[in-house]
N, CA and C atoms as an extended XYZ file, in Angstrom:
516
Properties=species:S:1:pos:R:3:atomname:S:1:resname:S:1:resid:I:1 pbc="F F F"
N        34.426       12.162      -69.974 N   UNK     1
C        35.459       11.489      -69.233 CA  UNK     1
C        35.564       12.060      -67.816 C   UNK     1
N        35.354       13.630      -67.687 N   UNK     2
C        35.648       14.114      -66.553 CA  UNK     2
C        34.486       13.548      -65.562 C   UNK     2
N        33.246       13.777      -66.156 N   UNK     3
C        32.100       13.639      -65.743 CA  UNK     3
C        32.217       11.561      -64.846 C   UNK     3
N        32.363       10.817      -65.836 N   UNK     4
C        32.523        9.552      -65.341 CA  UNK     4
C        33.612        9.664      -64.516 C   UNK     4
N        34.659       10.138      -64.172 N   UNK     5
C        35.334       10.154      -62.658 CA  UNK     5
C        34.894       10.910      -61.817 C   UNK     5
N        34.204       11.777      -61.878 N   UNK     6
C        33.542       12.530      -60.898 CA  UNK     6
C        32.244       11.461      -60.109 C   UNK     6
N        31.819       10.666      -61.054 N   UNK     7
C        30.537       10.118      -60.284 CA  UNK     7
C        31.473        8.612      -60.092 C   UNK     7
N        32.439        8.027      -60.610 N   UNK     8
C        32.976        7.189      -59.879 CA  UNK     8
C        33.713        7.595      -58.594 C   UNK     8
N        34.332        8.724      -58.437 N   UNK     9
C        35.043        8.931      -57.374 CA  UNK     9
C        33.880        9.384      -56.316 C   UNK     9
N        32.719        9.675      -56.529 N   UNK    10
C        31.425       10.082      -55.916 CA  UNK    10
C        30.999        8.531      -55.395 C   UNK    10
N        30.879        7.904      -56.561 N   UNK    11
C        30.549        6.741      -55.773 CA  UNK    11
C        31.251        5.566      -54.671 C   UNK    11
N        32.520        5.546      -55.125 N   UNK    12
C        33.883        5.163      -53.786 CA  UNK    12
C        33.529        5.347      -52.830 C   UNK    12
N        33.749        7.274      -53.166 N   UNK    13
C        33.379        8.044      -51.642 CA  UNK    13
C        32.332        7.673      -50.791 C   UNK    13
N        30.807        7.030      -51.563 N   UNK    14
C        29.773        7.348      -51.068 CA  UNK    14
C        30.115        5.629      -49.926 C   UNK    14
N        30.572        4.647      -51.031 N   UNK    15
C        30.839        3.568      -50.148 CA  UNK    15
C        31.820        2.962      -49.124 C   UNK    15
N        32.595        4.017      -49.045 N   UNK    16
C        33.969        3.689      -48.201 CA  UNK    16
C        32.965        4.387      -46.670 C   UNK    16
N        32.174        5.647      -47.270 N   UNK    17
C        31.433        6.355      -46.251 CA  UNK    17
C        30.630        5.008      -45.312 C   UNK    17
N        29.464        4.511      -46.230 N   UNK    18
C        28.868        3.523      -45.499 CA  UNK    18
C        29.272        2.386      -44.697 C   UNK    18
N        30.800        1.711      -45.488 N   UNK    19
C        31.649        0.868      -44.938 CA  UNK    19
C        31.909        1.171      -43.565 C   UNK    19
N        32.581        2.248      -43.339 N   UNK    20
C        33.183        2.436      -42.325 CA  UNK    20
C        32.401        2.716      -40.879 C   UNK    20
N        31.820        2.517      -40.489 N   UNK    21
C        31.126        2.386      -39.055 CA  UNK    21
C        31.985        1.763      -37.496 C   UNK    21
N        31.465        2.701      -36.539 N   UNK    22
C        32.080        2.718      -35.245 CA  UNK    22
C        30.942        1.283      -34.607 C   UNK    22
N        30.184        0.827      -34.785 N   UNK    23
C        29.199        0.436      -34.847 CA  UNK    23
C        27.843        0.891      -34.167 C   UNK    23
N        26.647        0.235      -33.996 N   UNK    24
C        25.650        0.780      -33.468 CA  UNK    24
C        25.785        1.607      -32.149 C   UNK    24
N        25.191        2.607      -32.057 N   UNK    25
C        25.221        3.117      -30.768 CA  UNK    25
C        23.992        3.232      -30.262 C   UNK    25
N        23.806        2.880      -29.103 N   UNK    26
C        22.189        2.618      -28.148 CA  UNK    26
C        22.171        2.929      -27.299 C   UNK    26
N        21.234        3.652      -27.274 N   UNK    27
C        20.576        5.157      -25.738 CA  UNK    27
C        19.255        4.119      -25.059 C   UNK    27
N        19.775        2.869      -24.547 N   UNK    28
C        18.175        2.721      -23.615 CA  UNK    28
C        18.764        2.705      -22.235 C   UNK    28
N        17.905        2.326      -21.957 N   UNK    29
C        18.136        1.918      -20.056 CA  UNK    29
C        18.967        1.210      -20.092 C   UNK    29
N        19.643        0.692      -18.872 N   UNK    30
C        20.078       -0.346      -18.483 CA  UNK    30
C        19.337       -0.379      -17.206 C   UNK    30
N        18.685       -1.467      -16.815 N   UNK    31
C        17.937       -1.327      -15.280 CA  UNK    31
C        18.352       -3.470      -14.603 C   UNK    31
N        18.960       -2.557      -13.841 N   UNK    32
C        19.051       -3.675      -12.921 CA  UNK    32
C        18.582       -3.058      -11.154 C   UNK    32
N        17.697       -4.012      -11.141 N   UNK    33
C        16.504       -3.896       -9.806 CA  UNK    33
C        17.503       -4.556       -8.638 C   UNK    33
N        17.891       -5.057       -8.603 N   UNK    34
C        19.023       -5.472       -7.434 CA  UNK    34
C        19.847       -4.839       -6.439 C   UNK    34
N        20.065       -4.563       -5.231 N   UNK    35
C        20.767       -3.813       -4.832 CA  UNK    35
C        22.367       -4.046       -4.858 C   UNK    35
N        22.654       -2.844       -4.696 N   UNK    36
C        23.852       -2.243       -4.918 CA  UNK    36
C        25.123       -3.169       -3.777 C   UNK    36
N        26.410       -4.031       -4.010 N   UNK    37
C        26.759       -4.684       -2.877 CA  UNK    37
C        28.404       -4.079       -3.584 C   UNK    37
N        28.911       -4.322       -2.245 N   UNK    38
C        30.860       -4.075       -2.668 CA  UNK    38
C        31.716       -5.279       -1.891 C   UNK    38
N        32.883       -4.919       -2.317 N   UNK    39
C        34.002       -5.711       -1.714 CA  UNK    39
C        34.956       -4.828       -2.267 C   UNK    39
N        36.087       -5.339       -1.150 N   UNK    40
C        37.642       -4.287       -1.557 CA  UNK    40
C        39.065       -4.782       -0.998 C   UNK    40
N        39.897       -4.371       -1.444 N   UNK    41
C        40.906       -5.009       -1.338 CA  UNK    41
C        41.773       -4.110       -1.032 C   UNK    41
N        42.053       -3.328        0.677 N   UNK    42
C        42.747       -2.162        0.994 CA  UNK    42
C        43.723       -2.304        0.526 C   UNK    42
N        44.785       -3.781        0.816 N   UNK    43
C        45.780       -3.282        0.406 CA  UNK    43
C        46.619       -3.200       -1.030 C   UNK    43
N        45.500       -3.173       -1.562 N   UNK    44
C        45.787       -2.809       -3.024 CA  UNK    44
C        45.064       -1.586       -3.549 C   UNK    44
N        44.493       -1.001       -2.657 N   UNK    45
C        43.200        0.128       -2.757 CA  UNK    45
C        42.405       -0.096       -4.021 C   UNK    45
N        41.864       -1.340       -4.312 N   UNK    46
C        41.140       -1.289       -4.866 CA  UNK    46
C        40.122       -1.894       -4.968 C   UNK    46
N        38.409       -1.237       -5.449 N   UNK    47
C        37.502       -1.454       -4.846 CA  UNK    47
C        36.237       -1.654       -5.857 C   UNK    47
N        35.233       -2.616       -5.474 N   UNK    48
C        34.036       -3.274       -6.172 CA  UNK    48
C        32.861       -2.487       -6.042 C   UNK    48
N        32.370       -1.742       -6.861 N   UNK    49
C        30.629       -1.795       -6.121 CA  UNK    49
C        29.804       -2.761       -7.502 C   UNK    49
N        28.630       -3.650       -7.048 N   UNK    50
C        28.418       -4.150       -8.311 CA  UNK    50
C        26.587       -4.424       -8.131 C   UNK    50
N        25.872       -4.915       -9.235 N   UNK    51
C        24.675       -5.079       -9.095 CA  UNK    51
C        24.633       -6.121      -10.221 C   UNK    51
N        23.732       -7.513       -9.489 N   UNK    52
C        23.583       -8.618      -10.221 CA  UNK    52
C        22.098       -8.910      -10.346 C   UNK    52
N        21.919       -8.979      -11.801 N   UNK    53
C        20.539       -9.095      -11.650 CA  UNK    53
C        19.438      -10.616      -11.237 C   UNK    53
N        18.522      -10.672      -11.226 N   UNK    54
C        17.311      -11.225      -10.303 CA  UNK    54
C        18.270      -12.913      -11.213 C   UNK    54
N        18.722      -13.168      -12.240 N   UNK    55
C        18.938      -14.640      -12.300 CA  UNK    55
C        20.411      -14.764      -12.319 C   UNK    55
N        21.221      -14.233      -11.936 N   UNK    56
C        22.174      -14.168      -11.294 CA  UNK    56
C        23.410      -14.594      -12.610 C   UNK    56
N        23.003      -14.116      -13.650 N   UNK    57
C        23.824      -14.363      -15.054 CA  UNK    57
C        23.925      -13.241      -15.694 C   UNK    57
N        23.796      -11.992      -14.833 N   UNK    58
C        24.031      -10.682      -15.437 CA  UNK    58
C        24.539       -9.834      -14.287 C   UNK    58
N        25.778       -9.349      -14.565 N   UNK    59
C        26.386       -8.200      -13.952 CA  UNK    59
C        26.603       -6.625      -13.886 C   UNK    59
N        26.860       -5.655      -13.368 N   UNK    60
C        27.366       -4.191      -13.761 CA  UNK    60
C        27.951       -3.885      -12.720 C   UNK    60
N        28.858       -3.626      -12.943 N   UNK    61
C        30.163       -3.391      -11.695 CA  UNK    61
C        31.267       -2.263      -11.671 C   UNK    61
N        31.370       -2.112      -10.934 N   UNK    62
C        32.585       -0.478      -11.068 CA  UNK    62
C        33.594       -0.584      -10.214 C   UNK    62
N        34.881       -0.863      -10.914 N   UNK    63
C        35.936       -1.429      -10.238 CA  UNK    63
C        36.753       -0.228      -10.727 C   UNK    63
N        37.562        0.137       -8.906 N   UNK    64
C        38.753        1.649       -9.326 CA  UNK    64
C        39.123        1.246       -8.344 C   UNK    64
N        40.739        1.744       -8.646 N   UNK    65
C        41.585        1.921       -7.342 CA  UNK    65
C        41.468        3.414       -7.246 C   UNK    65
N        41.941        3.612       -5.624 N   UNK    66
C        42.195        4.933       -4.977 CA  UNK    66
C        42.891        4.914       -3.477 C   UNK    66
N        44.072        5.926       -3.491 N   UNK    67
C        44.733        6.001       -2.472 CA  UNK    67
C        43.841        6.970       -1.274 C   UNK    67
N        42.969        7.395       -1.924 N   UNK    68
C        42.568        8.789       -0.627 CA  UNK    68
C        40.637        7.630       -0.236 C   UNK    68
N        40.101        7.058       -1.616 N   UNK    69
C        38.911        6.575       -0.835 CA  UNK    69
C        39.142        5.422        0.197 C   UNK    69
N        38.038        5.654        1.096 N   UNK    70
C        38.063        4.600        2.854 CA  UNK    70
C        36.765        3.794        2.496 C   UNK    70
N        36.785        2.439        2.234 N   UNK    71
C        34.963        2.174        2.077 CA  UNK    71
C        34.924        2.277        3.481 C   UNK    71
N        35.449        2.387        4.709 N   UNK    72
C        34.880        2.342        6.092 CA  UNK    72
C        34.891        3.781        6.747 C   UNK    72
N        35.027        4.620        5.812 N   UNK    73
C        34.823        6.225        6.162 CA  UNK    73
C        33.923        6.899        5.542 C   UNK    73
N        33.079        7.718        6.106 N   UNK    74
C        31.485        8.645        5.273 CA  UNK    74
C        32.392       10.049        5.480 C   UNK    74
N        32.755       10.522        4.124 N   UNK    75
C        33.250       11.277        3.556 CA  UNK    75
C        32.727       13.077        3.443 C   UNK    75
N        32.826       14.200        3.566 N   UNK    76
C        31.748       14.875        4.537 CA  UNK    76
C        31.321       15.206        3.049 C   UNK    76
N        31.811       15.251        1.724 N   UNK    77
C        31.548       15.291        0.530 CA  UNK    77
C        31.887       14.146       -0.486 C   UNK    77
N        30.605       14.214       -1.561 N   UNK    78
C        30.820       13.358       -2.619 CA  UNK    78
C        32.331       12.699       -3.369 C   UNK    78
N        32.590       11.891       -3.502 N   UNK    79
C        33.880       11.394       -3.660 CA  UNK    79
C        33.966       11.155       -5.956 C   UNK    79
N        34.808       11.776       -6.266 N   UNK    80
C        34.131       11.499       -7.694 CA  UNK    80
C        35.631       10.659       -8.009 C   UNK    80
N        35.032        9.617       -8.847 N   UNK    81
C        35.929        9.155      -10.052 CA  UNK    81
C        35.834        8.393      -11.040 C   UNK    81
N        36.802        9.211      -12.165 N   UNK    82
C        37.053        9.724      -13.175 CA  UNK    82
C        37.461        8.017      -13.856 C   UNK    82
N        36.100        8.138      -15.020 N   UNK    83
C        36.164        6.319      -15.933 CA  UNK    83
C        37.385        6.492      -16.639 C   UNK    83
N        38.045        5.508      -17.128 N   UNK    84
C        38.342        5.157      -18.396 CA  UNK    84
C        38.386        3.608      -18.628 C   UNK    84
N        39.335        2.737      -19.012 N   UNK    85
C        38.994        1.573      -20.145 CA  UNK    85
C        40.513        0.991      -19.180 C   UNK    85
N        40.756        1.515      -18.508 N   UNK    86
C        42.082        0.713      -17.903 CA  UNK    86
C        42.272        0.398      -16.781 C   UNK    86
N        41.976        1.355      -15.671 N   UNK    87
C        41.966        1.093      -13.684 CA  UNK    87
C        40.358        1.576      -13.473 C   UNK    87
N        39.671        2.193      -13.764 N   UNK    88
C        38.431        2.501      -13.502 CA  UNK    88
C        37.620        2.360      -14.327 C   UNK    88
N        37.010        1.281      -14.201 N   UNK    89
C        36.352        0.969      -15.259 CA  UNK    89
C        34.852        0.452      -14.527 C   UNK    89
N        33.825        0.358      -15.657 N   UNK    90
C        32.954        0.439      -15.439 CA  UNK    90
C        32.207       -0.957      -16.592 C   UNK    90
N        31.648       -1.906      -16.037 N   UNK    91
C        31.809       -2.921      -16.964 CA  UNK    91
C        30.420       -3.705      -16.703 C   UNK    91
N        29.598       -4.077      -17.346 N   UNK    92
C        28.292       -4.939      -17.830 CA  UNK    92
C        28.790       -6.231      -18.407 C   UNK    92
N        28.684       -7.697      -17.872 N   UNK    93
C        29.143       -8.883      -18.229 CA  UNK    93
C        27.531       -9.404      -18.150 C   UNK    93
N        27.427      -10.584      -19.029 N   UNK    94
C        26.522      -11.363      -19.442 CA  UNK    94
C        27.137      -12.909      -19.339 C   UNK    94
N        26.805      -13.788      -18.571 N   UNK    95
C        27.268      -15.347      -18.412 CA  UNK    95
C        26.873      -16.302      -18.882 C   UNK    95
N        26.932      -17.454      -19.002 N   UNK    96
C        26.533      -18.696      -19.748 CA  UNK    96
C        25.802      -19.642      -18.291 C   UNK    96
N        25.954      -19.003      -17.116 N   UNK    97
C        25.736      -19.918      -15.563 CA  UNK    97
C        25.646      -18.884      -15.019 C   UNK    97
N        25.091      -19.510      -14.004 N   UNK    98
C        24.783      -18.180      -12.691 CA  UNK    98
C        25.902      -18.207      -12.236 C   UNK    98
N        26.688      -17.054      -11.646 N   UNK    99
C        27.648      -16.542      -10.797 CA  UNK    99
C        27.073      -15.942       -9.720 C   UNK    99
N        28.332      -16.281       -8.653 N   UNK   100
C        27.943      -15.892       -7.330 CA  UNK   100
C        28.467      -14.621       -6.977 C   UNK   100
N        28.034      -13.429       -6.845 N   UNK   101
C        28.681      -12.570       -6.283 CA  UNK   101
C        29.761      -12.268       -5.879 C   UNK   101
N        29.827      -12.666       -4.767 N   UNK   102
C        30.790      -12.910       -3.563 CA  UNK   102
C        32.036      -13.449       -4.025 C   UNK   102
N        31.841      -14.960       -4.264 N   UNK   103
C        32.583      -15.274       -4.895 CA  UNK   103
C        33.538      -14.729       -6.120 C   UNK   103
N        32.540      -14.346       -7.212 N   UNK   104
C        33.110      -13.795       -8.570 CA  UNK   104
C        34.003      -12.347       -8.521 C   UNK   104
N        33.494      -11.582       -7.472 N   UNK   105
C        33.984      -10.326       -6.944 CA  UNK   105
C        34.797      -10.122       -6.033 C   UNK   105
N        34.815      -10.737       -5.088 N   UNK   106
C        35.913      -10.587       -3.710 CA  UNK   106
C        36.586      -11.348       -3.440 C   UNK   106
N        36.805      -12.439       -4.124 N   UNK   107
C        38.234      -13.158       -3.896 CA  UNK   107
C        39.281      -13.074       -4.927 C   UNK   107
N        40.187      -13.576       -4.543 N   UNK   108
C        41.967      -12.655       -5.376 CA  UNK   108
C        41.839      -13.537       -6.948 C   UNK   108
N        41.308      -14.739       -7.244 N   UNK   109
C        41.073      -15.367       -7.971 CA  UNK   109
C        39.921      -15.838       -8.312 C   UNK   109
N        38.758      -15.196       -9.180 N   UNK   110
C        38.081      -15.583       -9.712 CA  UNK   110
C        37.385      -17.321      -10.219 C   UNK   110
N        36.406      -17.265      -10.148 N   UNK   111
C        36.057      -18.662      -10.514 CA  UNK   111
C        36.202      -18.821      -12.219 C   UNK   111
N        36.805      -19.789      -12.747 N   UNK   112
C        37.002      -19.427      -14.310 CA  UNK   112
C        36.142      -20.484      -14.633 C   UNK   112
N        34.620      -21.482      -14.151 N   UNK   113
C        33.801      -22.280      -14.557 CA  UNK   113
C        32.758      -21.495      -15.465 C   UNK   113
N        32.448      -19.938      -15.363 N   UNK   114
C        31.463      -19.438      -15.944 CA  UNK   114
C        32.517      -18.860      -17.141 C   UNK   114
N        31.676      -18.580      -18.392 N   UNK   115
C        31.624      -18.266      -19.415 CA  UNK   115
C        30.992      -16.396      -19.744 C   UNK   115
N        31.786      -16.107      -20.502 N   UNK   116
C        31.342      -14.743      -20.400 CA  UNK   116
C        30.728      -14.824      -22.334 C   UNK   116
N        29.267      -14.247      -22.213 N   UNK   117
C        28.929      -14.421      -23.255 CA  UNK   117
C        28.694      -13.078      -23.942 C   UNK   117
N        28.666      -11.542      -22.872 N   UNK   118
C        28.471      -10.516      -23.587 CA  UNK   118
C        29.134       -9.689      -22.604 C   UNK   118
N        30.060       -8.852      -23.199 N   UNK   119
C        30.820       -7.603      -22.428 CA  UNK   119
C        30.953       -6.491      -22.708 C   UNK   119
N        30.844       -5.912      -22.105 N   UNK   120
C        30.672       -3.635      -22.136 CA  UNK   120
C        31.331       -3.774      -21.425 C   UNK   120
N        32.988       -2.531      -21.923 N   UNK   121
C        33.654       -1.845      -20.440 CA  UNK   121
C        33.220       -0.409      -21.201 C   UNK   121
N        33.642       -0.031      -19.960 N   UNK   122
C        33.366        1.692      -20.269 CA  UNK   122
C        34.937        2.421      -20.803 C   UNK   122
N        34.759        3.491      -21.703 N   UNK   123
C        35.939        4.048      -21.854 CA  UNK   123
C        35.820        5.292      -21.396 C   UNK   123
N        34.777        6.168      -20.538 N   UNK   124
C        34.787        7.282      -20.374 CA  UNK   124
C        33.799        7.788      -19.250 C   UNK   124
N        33.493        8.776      -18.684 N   UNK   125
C        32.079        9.123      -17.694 CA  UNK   125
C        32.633        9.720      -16.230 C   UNK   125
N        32.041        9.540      -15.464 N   UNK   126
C        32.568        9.775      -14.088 CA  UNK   126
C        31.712        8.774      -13.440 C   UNK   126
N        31.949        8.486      -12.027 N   UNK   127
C        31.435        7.587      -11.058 CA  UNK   127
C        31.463        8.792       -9.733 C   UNK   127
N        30.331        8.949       -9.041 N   UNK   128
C        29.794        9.666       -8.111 CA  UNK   128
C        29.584        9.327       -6.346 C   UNK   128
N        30.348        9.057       -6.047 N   UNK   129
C        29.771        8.232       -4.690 CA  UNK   129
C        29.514        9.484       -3.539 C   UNK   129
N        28.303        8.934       -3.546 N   UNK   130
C        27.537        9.965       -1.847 CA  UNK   130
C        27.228        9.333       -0.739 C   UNK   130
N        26.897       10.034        0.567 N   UNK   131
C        26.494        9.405        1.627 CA  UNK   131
C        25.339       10.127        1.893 C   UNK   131
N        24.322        9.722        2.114 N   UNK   132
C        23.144        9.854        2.995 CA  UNK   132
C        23.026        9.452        4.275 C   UNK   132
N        22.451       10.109        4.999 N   UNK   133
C        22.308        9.961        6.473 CA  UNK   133
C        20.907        9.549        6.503 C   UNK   133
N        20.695        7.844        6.888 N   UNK   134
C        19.484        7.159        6.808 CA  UNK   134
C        18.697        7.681        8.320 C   UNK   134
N        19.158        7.037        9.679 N   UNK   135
C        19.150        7.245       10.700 CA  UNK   135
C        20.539        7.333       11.615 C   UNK   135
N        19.428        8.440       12.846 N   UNK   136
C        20.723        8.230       13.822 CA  UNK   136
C        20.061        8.208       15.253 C   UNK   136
N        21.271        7.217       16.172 N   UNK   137
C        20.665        7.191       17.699 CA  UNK   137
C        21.665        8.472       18.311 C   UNK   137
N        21.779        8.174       19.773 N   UNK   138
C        22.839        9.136       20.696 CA  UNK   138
C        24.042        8.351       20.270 C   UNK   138
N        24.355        7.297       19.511 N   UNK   139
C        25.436        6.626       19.521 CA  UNK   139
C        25.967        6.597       18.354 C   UNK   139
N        24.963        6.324       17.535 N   UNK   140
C        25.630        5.763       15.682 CA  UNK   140
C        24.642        6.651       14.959 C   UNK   140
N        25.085        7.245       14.231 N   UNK   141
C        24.647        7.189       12.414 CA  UNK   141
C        24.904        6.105       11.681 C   UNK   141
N        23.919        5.931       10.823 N   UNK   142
C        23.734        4.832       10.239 CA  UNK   142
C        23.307        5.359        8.854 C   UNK   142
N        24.191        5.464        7.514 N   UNK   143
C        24.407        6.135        6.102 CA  UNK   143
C        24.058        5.266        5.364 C   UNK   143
N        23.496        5.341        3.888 N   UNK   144
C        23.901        4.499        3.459 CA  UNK   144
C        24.649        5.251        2.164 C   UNK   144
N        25.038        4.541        0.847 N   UNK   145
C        25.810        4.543        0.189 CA  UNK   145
C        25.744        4.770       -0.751 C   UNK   145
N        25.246        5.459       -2.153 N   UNK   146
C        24.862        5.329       -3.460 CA  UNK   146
C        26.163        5.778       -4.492 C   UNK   146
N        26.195        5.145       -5.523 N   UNK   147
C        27.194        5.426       -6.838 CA  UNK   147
C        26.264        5.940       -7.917 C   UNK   147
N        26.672        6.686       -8.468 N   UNK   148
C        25.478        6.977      -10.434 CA  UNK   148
C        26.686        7.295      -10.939 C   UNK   148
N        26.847        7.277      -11.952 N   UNK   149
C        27.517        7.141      -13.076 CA  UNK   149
C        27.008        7.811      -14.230 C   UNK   149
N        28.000        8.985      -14.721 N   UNK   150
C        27.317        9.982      -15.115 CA  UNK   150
C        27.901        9.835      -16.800 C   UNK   150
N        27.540       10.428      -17.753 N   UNK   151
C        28.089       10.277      -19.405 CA  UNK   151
C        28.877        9.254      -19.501 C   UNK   151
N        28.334        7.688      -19.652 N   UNK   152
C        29.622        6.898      -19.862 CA  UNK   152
C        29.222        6.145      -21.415 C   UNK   152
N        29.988        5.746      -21.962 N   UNK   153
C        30.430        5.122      -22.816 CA  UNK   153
C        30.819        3.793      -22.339 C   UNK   153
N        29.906        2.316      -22.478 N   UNK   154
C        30.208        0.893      -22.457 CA  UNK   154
C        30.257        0.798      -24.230 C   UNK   154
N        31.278        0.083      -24.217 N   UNK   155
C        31.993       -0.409      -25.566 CA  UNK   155
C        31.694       -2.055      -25.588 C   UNK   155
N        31.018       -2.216      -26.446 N   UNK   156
C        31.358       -3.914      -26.470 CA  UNK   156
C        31.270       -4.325      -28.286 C   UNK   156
N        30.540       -5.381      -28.429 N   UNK   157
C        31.008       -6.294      -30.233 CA  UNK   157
C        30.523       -5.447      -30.992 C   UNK   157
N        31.138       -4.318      -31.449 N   UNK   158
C        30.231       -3.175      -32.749 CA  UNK   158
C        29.041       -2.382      -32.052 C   UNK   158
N        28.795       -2.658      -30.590 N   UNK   159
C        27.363       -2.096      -30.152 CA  UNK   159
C        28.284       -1.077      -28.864 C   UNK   159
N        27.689        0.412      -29.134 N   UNK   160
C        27.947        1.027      -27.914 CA  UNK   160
C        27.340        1.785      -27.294 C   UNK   160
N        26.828        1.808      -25.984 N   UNK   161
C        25.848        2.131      -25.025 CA  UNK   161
C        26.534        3.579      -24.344 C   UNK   161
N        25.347        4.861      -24.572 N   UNK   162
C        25.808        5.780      -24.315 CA  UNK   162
C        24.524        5.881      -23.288 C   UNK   162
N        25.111        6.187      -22.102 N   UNK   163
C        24.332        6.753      -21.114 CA  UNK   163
C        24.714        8.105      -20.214 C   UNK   163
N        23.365        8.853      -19.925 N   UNK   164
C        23.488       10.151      -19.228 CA  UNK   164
C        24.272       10.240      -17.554 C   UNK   164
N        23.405        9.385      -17.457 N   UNK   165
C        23.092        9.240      -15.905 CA  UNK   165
C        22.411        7.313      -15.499 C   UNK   165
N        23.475        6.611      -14.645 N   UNK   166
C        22.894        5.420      -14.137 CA  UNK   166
C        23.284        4.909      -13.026 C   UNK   166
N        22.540        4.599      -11.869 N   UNK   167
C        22.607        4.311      -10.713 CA  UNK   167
C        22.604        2.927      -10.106 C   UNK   167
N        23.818        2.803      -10.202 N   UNK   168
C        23.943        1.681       -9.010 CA  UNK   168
C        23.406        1.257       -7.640 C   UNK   168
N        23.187        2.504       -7.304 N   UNK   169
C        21.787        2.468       -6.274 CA  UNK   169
C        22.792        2.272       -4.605 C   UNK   169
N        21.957        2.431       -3.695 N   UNK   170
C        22.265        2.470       -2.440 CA  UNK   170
C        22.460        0.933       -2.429 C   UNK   170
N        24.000        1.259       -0.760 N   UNK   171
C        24.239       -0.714       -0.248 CA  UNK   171
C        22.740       -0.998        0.433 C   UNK   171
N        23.305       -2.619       -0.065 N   UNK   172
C        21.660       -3.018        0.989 CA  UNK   172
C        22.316       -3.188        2.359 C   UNK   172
């Protein structure tokens, strides 16, 4: 008797174990070849950098507010901030139509004709922004801009994407 609750309560255990899943978690790339573009909205301090890939139905974008970042100031050090799942977020959308950039990103109201067919936000990581000094005359420096994105966590349907390190890449 003891013996048959021991291997029934063994076996419960063994299946409540398998039941329960956070769901898949997946370590590949994410590579989008596109360069890196922004938009922002000072007076709400809050700001876009995003990369759309080559058929224009895939996104990755990093949207944060901040009172101290300037997108029109080169900062004499790296500017960091800190992901989560609520004001800084970090997000991979998949569409049903091509979306326009510009459009989909920098105006106060969104186009609601496209369809969102797959979504990752991030709940965790940091976001990195640097300046490089491309060229300079007697007059201007001329920088450009890069974001990477360091340990984040995109959450989406049972599937979650853990990455080290991923770069949004320099503005064009």
């Amino acid at each position: 008797m003891i013996r048959n609750s021991y291997i029934l309560s063994l076996c419960f255990s063994l299946i409540l174990f398998i039941s329960c899943s956070e769901g898949e978690i997946i370590n590949q790339p994410i590579d989008f070849s596109a360069a890196m573009q922004n938009c922002t909205n000072d007076s709400s301090n809050s700001f876009v950098f995003y990369k759309i890939k080559d058929d224009n139905k895939e996104f990755l974008s990093l949207n944060f507010t901040s009172t101290s970042f300037n997108i029109n100031t080169i900062p004499s050090k790296p500017v960091t901030v800190p992901l989560n799942s609520s004001t800084n977020i970090v997000t991979y959308r998949a569409f049903n139509k091509v979306i326009n950039g510009d459009t989909y990103f920098c105006s106060s109201i969104p186009p609601s004709d496209a369809n969102v067919i797959n979504e990752f936000i991030s709940t965790n990581g940091t976001a990195v922004i640097t300046y490089t000094l491309k060229t300079t005359t007697d007059t201007t420096e001329i920088h450009s801009r890069t974001v990477d994105l360091f340990n984040i966590t995109l959450e989406g349907a049972d599937i979650n994407y853990r990455v080290e390190k991923l770069s949004l890449g320099p503005t064009k």
